[in-house]
């Protein structure tokens, strides 16, 4: 989707009406998802919403109770996992401890009966891709967590899989490495053009790497959209509150607009009408110092270039505003302010 090279090399993946229960738990409750050739879709949702189940069904490690899995238009429901041509990386470090980095990367090729010269060349190429050529002879215990996950990625890609599956591959890493490696994964995915399903509970991670993000809620998709669209036009209250921060500000909606703190704001598709709450992003909230203002500053959190200022409205509603820190320095706890919102489209939800 993103680059012409990617579009030509991947296959399409389709999950159609997938259901999977474990006893009384509906892990998947009619999941529909189509991933375009070469596209990276990130499944995002809270713990327990069914992300891993979806990925394991695609990999053939789990069987659906109902529904279909199609790769390149073909139903692969009865194809065993080792014939599915998929590379996987998991959260837990999964390198074979008794094999060198190079042998780990070449492992899948050995299983497929490739000769040693081809295995060595391919392992070198893959280690080069993930920036670990100089560590080919090391063992897992001699690598950092981030390096181990790079090797796991190289191993997954060495077999030139039709589909790459990543299940929370960064969750065990510390924040800085996590950010570096996620950008690296995206760079590599664009370079090789493999159709990819990436699963995470981390919304920032999802927005940063995806062509499209699928937000999962209780075993199905609430919305599938490019990151910017997901953020600007959430389809449901769940998406609006799970992706980015949203204030819930009392509002009255009618005829495609809502009155939010005295400003007429356009409403997004799917909005409720009548009295409810508008989901307003912190960067759309304006604060004006005003001795006669009915809202008061409750807290100021300095976050470097920006600050988050919490204010309490007269009715007790807590609203968070995000401002450049240069503007926030003038505000102190207890200050009276007037709160308004920018007229950017909002989702209005029933109370
Ligand atoms: P996620 O990856 O989004 O955290 P999972 O797909 O792992 O969610 O799990 C979805 C739901 O299915 C959860 O309620 C989980 O407890 C349940 N579940 C998953 N696998 C099993 C299993 N093998 N046995 C019983 N329950 C399971
Ligand atoms: Mg999971």
mmCIF file of N, CA, C and O and ligand atoms in Angstrom, residues 20 22 25-27 45-54 62 167-168 199, ligand 1:
data_model
loop_
_atom_site.group_PDB
_atom_site.id
_atom_site.type_symbol
_atom_site.label_atom_id
_atom_site.label_comp_id
_atom_site.label_asym_id
_atom_site.label_seq_id
_atom_site.Cartn_x
_atom_site.Cartn_y
_atom_site.Cartn_z
ATOM 1 N N UNK A 20 -14.221 -17.788 17.835
ATOM 2 C CA UNK A 20 -13.463 -18.746 18.628
ATOM 3 C C UNK A 20 -13.882 -18.604 20.083
ATOM 4 O O UNK A 20 -13.820 -17.498 20.645
ATOM 5 N N UNK A 22 -13.606 -20.189 24.106
ATOM 6 C CA UNK A 22 -12.994 -21.081 25.087
ATOM 7 C C UNK A 22 -14.003 -21.183 26.220
ATOM 8 O O UNK A 22 -14.130 -20.241 27.009
ATOM 9 N N UNK A 25 -16.027 -18.036 27.153
ATOM 10 C CA UNK A 25 -15.356 -16.821 26.672
ATOM 11 C C UNK A 25 -15.362 -16.782 25.145
ATOM 12 O O UNK A 25 -14.861 -17.701 24.489
ATOM 13 N N UNK A 26 -15.948 -15.719 24.590
ATOM 14 C CA UNK A 26 -15.890 -15.523 23.140
ATOM 15 C C UNK A 26 -14.648 -14.713 22.815
ATOM 16 O O UNK A 26 -14.698 -13.492 22.809
ATOM 17 N N UNK A 27 -13.538 -15.395 22.578
ATOM 18 C CA UNK A 27 -12.289 -14.693 22.281
ATOM 19 C C UNK A 27 -12.427 -13.926 20.968
ATOM 20 O O UNK A 27 -11.966 -12.791 20.851
ATOM 21 N N UNK A 45 -5.686 -3.327 20.818
ATOM 22 C CA UNK A 45 -6.801 -3.468 21.742
ATOM 23 C C UNK A 45 -6.286 -3.863 23.110
ATOM 24 O O UNK A 45 -5.143 -4.270 23.252
ATOM 25 N N UNK A 46 -7.149 -3.743 24.116
ATOM 26 C CA UNK A 46 -6.725 -4.065 25.476
ATOM 27 C C UNK A 46 -6.467 -5.559 25.634
ATOM 28 O O UNK A 46 -6.896 -6.361 24.798
ATOM 29 N N UNK A 47 -5.785 -5.892 26.681
ATOM 30 C CA UNK A 47 -5.499 -7.289 26.990
ATOM 31 C C UNK A 47 -6.800 -8.085 27.034
ATOM 32 O O UNK A 47 -7.797 -7.632 27.584
ATOM 33 N N UNK A 48 -6.802 -9.243 26.393
ATOM 34 C CA UNK A 48 -7.962 -10.116 26.443
ATOM 35 C C UNK A 48 -8.996 -9.883 25.352
ATOM 36 O O UNK A 48 -10.015 -10.559 25.306
ATOM 37 N N UNK A 49 -8.739 -8.944 24.421
ATOM 38 C CA UNK A 49 -9.746 -8.632 23.394
ATOM 39 C C UNK A 49 -9.690 -9.602 22.212
ATOM 40 O O UNK A 49 -10.520 -9.517 21.310
ATOM 41 N N UNK A 50 -8.699 -10.507 22.196
ATOM 42 C CA UNK A 50 -8.673 -11.522 21.142
ATOM 43 C C UNK A 50 -7.569 -11.376 20.107
ATOM 44 O O UNK A 50 -7.548 -12.097 19.106
ATOM 45 N N UNK A 51 -6.618 -10.484 20.329
ATOM 46 C CA UNK A 51 -5.564 -10.228 19.340
ATOM 47 C C UNK A 51 -4.721 -11.474 19.066
ATOM 48 O O UNK A 51 -4.509 -11.854 17.906
ATOM 49 N N UNK A 52 -4.220 -12.080 20.145
ATOM 50 C CA UNK A 52 -3.358 -13.252 19.974
ATOM 51 C C UNK A 52 -4.135 -14.409 19.348
ATOM 52 O O UNK A 52 -3.610 -15.119 18.482
ATOM 53 N N UNK A 53 -5.379 -14.560 19.737
ATOM 54 C CA UNK A 53 -6.208 -15.622 19.161
ATOM 55 C C UNK A 53 -6.323 -15.434 17.647
ATOM 56 O O UNK A 53 -6.175 -16.390 16.879
ATOM 57 N N UNK A 54 -6.552 -14.212 17.207
ATOM 58 C CA UNK A 54 -6.668 -13.929 15.770
ATOM 59 C C UNK A 54 -5.373 -14.280 15.048
ATOM 60 O O UNK A 54 -5.369 -14.930 13.998
ATOM 61 N N UNK A 62 -4.062 -22.371 16.024
ATOM 62 C CA UNK A 62 -5.339 -22.428 16.740
ATOM 63 C C UNK A 62 -6.394 -22.583 15.650
ATOM 64 O O UNK A 62 -6.206 -22.092 14.544
ATOM 65 N N UNK A 167 3.583 -10.689 17.373
ATOM 66 C CA UNK A 167 2.683 -10.616 18.529
ATOM 67 C C UNK A 167 3.382 -9.908 19.686
ATOM 68 O O UNK A 167 4.182 -10.514 20.387
ATOM 69 N N UNK A 168 3.084 -8.639 19.873
ATOM 70 C CA UNK A 168 3.688 -7.823 20.935
ATOM 71 C C UNK A 168 5.208 -8.001 20.970
ATOM 72 O O UNK A 168 5.773 -8.270 22.042
ATOM 73 N N UNK A 199 0.507 -7.176 16.268
ATOM 74 C CA UNK A 199 -0.463 -7.117 17.360
ATOM 75 C C UNK A 199 0.144 -6.377 18.546
ATOM 76 O O UNK A 199 1.277 -6.662 18.938
HETATM 77 P P1 LIG B 1 -5.149 -10.690 23.705
HETATM 78 O O1 LIG B 1 -4.036 -11.256 22.902
HETATM 79 O O2 LIG B 1 -5.885 -9.577 23.019
HETATM 80 O O3 LIG B 1 -4.727 -10.277 25.088
HETATM 81 P P2 LIG B 1 -6.199 -13.373 23.658
HETATM 82 O O4 LIG B 1 -6.512 -13.663 22.234
HETATM 83 O O5 LIG B 1 -4.963 -13.964 24.208
HETATM 84 O O6 LIG B 1 -6.262 -11.816 23.914
HETATM 85 O O7 LIG B 1 -7.400 -13.899 24.556
HETATM 86 C C1 LIG B 1 -8.769 -13.560 24.304
HETATM 87 C C2 LIG B 1 -9.643 -14.212 25.370
HETATM 88 O O8 LIG B 1 -9.614 -15.627 25.200
HETATM 89 C C3 LIG B 1 -9.195 -13.958 26.788
HETATM 90 O O9 LIG B 1 -10.328 -13.844 27.602
HETATM 91 C C4 LIG B 1 -8.398 -15.182 27.120
HETATM 92 O O10 LIG B 1 -8.402 -15.425 28.519
HETATM 93 C C5 LIG B 1 -9.136 -16.261 26.357
HETATM 94 N N1 LIG B 1 -8.242 -17.359 25.944
HETATM 95 C C6 LIG B 1 -7.262 -17.272 25.027
HETATM 96 N N2 LIG B 1 -6.647 -18.455 24.846
HETATM 97 C C7 LIG B 1 -7.254 -19.322 25.710
HETATM 98 C C8 LIG B 1 -7.080 -20.712 25.999
HETATM 99 N N3 LIG B 1 -6.173 -21.451 25.373
HETATM 100 N N4 LIG B 1 -7.898 -21.250 26.932
HETATM 101 C C9 LIG B 1 -8.840 -20.514 27.556
HETATM 102 N N5 LIG B 1 -9.061 -19.220 27.318
HETATM 103 C C10 LIG B 1 -8.285 -18.610 26.399
#
